[in-house]
Tab-separated table of C-alpha atoms and ligand atoms in Angstrom:
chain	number	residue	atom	x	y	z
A	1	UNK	CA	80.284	94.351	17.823
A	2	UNK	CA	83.724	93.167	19.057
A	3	UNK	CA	85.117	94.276	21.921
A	4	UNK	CA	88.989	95.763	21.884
A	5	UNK	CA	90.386	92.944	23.018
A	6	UNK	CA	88.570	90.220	20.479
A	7	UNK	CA	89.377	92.513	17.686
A	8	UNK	CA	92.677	92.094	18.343
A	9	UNK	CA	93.074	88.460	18.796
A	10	UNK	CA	90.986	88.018	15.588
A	11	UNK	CA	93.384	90.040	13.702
A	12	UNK	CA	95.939	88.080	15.331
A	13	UNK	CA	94.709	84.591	14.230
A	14	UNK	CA	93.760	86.133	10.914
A	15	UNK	CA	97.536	87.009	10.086
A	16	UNK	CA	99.520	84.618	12.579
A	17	UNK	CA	97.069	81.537	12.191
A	18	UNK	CA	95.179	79.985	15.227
A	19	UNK	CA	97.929	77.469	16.005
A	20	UNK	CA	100.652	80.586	16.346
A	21	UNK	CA	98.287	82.449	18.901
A	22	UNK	CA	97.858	81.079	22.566
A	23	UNK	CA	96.247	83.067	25.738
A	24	UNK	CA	97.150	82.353	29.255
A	25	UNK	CA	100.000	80.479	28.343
A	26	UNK	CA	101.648	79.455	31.324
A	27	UNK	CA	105.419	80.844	30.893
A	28	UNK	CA	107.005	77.589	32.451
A	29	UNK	CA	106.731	75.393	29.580
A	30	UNK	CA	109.007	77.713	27.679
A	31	UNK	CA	111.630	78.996	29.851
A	32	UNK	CA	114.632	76.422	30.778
A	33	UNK	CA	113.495	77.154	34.445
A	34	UNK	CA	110.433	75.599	33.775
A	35	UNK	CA	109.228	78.301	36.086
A	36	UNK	CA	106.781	81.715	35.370
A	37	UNK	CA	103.270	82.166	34.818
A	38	UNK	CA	100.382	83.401	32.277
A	39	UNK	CA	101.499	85.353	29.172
A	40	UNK	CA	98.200	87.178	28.402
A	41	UNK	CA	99.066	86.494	24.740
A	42	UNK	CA	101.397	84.098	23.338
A	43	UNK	CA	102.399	84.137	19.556
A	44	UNK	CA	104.640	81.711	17.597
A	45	UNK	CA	104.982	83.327	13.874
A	46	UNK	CA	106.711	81.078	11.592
A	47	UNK	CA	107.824	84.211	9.001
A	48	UNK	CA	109.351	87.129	9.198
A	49	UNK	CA	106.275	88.981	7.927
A	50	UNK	CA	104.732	87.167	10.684
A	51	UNK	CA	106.822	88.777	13.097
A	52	UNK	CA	106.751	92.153	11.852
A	53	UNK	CA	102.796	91.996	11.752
A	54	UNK	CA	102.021	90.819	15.548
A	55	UNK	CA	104.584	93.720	16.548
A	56	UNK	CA	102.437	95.625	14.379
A	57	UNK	CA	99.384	94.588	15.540
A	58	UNK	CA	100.570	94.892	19.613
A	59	UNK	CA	101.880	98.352	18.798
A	60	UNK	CA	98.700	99.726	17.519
A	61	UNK	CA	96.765	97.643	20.671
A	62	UNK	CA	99.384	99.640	22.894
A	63	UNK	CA	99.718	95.803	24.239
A	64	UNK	CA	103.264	95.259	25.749
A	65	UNK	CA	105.398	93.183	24.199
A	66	UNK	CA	108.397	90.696	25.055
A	67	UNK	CA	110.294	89.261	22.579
A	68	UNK	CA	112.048	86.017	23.571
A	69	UNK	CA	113.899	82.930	21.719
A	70	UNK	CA	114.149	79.426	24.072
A	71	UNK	CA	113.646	81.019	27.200
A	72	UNK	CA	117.283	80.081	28.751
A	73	UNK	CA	118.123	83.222	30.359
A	74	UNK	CA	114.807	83.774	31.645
A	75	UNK	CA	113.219	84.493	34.689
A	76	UNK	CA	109.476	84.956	34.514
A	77	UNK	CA	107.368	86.106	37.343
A	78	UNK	CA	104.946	84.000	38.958
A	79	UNK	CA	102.553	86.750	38.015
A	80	UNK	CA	103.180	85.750	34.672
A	81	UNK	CA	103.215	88.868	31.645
A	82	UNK	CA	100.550	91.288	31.261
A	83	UNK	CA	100.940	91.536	27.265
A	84	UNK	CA	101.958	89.435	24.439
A	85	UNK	CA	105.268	87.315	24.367
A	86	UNK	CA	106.053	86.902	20.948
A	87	UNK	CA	108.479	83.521	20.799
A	88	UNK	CA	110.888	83.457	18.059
A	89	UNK	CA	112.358	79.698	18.018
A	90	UNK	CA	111.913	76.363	16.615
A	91	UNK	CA	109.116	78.213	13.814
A	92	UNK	CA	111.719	80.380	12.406
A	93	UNK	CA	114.416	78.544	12.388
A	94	UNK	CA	116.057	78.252	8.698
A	95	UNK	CA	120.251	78.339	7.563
A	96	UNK	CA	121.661	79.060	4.441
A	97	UNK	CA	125.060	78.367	3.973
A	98	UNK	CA	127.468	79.759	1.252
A	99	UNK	CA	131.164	78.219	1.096
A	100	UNK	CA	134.057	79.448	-0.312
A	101	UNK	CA	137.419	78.194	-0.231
A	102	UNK	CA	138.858	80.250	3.073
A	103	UNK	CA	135.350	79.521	5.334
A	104	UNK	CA	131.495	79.597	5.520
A	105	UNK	CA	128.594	82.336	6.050
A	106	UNK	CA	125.441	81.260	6.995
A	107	UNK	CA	122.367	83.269	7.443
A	108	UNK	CA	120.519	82.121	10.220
A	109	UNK	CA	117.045	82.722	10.744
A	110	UNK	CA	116.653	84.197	14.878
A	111	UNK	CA	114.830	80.997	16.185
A	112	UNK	CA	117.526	78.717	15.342
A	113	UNK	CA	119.528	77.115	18.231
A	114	UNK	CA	123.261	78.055	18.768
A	115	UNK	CA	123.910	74.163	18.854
A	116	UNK	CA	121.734	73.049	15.719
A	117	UNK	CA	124.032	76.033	13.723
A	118	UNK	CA	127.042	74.861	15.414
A	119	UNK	CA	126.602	71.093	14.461
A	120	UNK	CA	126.256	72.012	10.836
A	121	UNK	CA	129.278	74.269	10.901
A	122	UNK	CA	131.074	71.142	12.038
A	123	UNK	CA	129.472	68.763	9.638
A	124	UNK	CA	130.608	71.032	6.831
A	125	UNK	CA	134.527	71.108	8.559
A	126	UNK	CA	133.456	75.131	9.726
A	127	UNK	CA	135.314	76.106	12.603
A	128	UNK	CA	135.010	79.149	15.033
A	129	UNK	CA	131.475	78.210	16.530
A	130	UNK	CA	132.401	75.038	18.979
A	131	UNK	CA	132.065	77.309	21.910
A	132	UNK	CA	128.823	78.163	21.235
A	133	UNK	CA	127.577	74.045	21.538
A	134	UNK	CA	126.338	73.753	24.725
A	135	UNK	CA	124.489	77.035	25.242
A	136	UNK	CA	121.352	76.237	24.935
A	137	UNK	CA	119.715	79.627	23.248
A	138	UNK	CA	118.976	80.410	19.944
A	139	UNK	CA	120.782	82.759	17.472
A	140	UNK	CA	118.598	86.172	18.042
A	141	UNK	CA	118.948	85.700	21.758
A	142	UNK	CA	122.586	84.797	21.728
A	143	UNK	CA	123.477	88.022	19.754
A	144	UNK	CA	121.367	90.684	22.559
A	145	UNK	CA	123.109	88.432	25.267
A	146	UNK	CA	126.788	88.301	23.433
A	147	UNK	CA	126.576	84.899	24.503
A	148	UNK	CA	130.015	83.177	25.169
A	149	UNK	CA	131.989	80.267	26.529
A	150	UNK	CA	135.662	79.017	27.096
A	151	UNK	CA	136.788	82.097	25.886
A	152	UNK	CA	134.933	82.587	22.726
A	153	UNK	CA	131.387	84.816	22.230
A	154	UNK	CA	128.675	85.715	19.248
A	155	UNK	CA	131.180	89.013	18.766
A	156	UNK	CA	133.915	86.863	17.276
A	157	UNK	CA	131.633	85.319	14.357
A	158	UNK	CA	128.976	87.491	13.872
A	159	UNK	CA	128.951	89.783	10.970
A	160	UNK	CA	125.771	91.579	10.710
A	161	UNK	CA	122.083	91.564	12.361
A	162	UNK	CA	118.898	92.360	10.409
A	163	UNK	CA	116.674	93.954	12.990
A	164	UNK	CA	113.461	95.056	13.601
A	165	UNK	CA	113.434	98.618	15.623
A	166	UNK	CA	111.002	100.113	17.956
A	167	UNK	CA	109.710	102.449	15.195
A	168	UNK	CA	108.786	99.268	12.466
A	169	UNK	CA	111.662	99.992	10.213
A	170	UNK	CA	114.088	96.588	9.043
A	171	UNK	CA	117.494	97.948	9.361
A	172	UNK	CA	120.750	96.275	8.846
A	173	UNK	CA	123.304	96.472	11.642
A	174	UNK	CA	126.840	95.403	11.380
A	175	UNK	CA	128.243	93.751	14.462
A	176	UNK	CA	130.992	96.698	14.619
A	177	UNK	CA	127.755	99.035	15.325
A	178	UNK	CA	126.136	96.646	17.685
A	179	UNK	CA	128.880	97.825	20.669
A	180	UNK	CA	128.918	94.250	22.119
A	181	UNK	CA	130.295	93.926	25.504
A	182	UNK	CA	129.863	91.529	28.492
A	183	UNK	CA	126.586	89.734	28.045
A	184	UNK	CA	125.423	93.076	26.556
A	185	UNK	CA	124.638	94.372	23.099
A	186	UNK	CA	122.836	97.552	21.887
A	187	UNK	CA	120.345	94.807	20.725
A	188	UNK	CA	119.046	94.615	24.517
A	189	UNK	CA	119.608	98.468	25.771
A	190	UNK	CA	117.894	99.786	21.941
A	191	UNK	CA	114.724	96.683	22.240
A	192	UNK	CA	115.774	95.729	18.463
A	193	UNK	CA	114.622	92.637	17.253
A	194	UNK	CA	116.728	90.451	15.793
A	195	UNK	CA	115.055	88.811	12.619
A	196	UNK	CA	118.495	87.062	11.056
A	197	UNK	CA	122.206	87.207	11.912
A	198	UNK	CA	124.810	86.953	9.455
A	199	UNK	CA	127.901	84.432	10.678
A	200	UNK	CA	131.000	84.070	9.513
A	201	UNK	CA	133.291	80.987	9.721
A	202	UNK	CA	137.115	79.771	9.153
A	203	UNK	CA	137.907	76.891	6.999
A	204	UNK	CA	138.988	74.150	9.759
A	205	UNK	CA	139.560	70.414	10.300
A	206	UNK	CA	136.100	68.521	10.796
A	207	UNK	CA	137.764	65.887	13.109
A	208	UNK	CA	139.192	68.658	15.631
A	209	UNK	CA	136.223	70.856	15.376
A	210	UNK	CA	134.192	67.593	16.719
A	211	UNK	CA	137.045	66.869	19.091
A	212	UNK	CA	136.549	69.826	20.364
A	213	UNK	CA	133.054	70.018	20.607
A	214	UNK	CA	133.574	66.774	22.258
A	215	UNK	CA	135.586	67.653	25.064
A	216	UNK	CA	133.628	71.637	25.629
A	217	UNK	CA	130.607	69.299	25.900
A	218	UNK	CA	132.215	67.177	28.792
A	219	UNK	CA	133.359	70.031	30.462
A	220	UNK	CA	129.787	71.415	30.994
A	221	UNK	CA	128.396	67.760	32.073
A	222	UNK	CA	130.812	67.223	34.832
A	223	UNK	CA	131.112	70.930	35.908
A	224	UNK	CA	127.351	72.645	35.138
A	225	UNK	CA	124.088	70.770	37.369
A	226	UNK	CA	122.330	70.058	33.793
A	227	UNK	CA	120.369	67.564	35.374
A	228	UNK	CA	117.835	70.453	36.656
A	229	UNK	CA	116.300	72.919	34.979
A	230	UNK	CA	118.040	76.270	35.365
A	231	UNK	CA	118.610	79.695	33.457
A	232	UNK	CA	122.484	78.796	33.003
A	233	UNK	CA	124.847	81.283	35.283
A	234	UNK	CA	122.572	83.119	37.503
A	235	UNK	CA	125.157	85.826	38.238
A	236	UNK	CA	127.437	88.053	35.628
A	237	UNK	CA	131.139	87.397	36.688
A	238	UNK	CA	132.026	90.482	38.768
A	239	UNK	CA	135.630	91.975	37.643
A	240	UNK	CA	138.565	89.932	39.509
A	241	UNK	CA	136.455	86.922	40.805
A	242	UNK	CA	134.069	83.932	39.706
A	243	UNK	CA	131.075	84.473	40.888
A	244	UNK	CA	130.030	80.495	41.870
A	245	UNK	CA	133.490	80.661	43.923
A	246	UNK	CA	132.451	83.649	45.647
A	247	UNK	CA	128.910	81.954	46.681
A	248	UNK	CA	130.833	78.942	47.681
A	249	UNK	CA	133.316	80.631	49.928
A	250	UNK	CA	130.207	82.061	51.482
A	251	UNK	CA	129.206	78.988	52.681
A	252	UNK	CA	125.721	79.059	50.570
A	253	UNK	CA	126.509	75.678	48.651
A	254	UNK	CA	122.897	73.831	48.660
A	255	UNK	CA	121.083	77.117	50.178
A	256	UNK	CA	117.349	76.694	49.608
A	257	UNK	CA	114.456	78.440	49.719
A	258	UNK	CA	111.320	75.903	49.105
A	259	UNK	CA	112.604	74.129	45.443
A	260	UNK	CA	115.305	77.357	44.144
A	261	UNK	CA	118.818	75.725	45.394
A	262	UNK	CA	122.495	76.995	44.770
A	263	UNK	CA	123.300	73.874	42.965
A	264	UNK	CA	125.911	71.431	45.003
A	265	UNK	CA	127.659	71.422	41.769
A	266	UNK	CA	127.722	74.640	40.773
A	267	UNK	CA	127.126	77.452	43.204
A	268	UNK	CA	127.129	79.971	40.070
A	269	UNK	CA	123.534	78.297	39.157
A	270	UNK	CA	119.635	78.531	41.182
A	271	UNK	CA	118.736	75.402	40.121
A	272	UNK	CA	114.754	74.536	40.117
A	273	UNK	CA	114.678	71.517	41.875
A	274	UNK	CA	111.022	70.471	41.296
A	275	UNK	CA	107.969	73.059	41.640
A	276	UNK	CA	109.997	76.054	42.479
A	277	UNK	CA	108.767	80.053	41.882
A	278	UNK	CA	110.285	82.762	40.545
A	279	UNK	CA	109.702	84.343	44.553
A	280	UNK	CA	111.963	81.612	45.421
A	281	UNK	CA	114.090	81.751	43.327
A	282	UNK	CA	114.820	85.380	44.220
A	283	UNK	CA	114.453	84.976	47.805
A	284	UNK	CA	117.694	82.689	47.143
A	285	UNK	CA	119.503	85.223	44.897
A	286	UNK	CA	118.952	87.706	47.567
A	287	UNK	CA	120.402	86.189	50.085
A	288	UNK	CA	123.239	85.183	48.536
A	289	UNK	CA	123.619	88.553	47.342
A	290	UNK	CA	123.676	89.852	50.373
A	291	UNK	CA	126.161	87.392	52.203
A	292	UNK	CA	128.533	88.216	49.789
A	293	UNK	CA	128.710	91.716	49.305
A	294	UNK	CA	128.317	90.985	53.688
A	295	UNK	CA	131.461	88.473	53.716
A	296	UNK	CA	133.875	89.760	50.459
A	297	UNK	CA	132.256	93.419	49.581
A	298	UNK	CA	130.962	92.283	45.932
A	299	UNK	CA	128.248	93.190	44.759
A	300	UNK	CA	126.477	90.378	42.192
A	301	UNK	CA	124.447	91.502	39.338
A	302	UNK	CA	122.149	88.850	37.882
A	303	UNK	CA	122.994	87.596	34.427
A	304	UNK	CA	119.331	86.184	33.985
A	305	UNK	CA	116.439	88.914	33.089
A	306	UNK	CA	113.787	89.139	35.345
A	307	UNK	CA	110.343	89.683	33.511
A	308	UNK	CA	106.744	90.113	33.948
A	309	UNK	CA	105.516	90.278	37.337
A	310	UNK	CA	106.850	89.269	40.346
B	401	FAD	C1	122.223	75.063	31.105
B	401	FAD	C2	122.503	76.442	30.572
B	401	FAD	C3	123.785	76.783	30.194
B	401	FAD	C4	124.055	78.067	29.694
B	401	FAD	N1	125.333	78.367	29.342
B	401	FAD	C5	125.603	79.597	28.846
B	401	FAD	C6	126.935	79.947	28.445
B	401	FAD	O1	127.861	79.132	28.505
B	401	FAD	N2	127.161	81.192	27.967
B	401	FAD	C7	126.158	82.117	27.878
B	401	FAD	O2	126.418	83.243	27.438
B	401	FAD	N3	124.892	81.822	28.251
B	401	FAD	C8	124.587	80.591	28.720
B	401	FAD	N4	123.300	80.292	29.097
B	401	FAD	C9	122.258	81.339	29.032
B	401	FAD	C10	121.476	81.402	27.715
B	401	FAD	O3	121.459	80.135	27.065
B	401	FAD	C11	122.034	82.460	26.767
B	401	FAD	O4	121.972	83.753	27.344
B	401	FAD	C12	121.277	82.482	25.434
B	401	FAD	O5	121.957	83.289	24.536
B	401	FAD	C13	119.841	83.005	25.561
B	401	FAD	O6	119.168	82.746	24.343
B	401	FAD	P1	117.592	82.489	24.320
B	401	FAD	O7	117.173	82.318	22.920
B	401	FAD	O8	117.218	81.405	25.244
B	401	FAD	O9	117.075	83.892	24.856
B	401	FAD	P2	115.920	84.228	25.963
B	401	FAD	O10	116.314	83.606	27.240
B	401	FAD	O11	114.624	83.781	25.355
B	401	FAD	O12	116.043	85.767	26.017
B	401	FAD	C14	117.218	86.377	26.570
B	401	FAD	C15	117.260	87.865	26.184
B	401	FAD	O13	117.420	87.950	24.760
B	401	FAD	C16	116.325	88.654	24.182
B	401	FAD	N5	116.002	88.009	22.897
B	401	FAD	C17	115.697	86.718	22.657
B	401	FAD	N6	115.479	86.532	21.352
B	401	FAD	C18	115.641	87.730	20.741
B	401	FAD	C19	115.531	88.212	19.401
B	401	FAD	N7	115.213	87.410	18.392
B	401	FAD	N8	115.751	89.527	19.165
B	401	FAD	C20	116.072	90.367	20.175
B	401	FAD	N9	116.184	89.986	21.462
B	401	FAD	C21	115.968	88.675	21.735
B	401	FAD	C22	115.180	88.559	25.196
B	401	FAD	O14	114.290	89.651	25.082
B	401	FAD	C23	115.949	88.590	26.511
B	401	FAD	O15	116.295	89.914	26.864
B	401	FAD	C24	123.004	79.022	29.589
B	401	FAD	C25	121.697	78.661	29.961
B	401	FAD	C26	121.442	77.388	30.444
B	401	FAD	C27	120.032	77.025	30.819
């Protein structure tokens, strides 16, 4: 007879497929940190029936769950997850696009990336998504995050969510009910899933939609430290002040512990400059938390999620 634990990753194989099911997988190679270990299960569906049967199937194995899209806002603990990380990216990544003569809606499968969307928006002269280039998350993740850049976010063109909630049931959500704020969505307090989101676009000029992407694009080279792995803005911007000006004021520019940095570039980012943990990493954001709320009285809050176990 099979134990608990090999009845359930039969079951998994059975529905996901053998490929779409991975143990131990170390947590680095899918988090833009390229830091974080073990996932005790690690499952890839490529359908939305896929999807709704592993949460299924961990539900009823009481196994914790974590659902993530490219990893970019990650943090995972050198301890790695106890439970199953259920990835929805690259394997669930469709768009369907529907034109009419004032603008665009695409449905957009959750694993597709904000900049694949955004390039076809352009291609097809679609404007309202060229902030949303250069962020390197996909479409489910950037609607719990309310992603957003030089002053646009996923509030201004999303129209609806189909989500998955904690109870199995496929609901609907409009993006009025969602109660998106800063880098917050009910998406993330509530645990939904996001399975599609619904976007809606303005008719626009394809040559300044790709000038614009153009120059957004540049902007991030010269100003963010893409050259290293990172999880994007470490820090939410605290009311009244940027929070890599803050850190820099501090003196902290280049502050290390082992390979976590404040990037030279960009004290808003912990950059991983080679084989750096997640300990690291935080032994730098604790420090510089504390030398600023020590030097100016604010208090940072981290913008990345910390998960698994530290
Ligand atoms: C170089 C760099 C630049 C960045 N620039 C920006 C920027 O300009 N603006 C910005 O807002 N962010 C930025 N980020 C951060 C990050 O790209 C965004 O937060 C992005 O939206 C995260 O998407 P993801 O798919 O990677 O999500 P993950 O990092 O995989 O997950 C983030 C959160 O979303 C949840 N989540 C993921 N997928 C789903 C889903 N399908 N359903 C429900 N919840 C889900 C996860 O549980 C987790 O809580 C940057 C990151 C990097 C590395």
């Amino acid at each position: 007879m099979l134990g608990k634990q090999e009845e359930f990753i039969r079951r998994l194989k059975g529905t996901l497929g053998e490929q779409a099911v991975r143990l131990s997988e170390p947590m680095r190679e899918h988090t833009t940190f390229r830091i974080g270990g073990p996932a005790d299960y690690f499952l890839s569906p490529d359908s939305e029936e896929g999807i709704l049967e592993a949460v299924r199937l961990c539900r009823e194995a009481q196994v914790p769950l974590l659902v993530i899209g490219n990893g970019s806002n990650l943090l995972v603990g050198d301890g790695g997850f106890r439970g199953a990380v259920l990835q929805i990216y690259k394997n669930y990544a469709g768009i369907r696009w529907e034109e009419d003569a004032e603008g665009g809606c695409a449905a957009v499968q959750a694993g597709a990336l904000l900049g694949a969307v955004a390039r076809e928006a352009a291609a097809r002269g679609l404007a309202g998504l060229e902030f949303a280039a250069g962020i390197p998350g996909s479409i489910g993740g950037a609607a719990a995050m309310n992603a957003g850049a030089y002053g646009g976010e996923m509030k201004d063109v999303l129209v609806s969510v189909r989500v998955l909630d904690g109870q199995g049931r496929v609901t609907e959500l409009t993006a009025s009910e969602l109660d998106m704020g800063y880098r917050s969505s009910r998406i993330q307090r509530e645990g939904l899933t996001v399975l599609e989101a619904r976007i809606r676009l303005a008719r626009g000029d394809r040559q300044e939609i790709a000038r614009r992407m153009r120059e957004l694009a540049e902007a991030r080279g010269s100003k963010q430290p893409l050259e290293y792995p990172s999880a994007g803005s470490t820090f939410k911007r605290p009311e009244g002040y940027f929070a890599g000006k803050l850190i820099m004021d501090a003196g902290l520019r280049g502050y290390r512990v082992g390979d976590a940095m404040v990037s030279e570039k960009h004290c808003g980012f912990v950059v991983n400059c080679g084989e750096a943990t997640a300990a690291q990493v935080m032994g730098v954001v604790g420090h510089v938390q504390e030398e600023v709320y020590r030097k100016f009285g604010v208090r940072l809050e981290m913008e990345v999620k910390q998960v698994g176990q530290f």
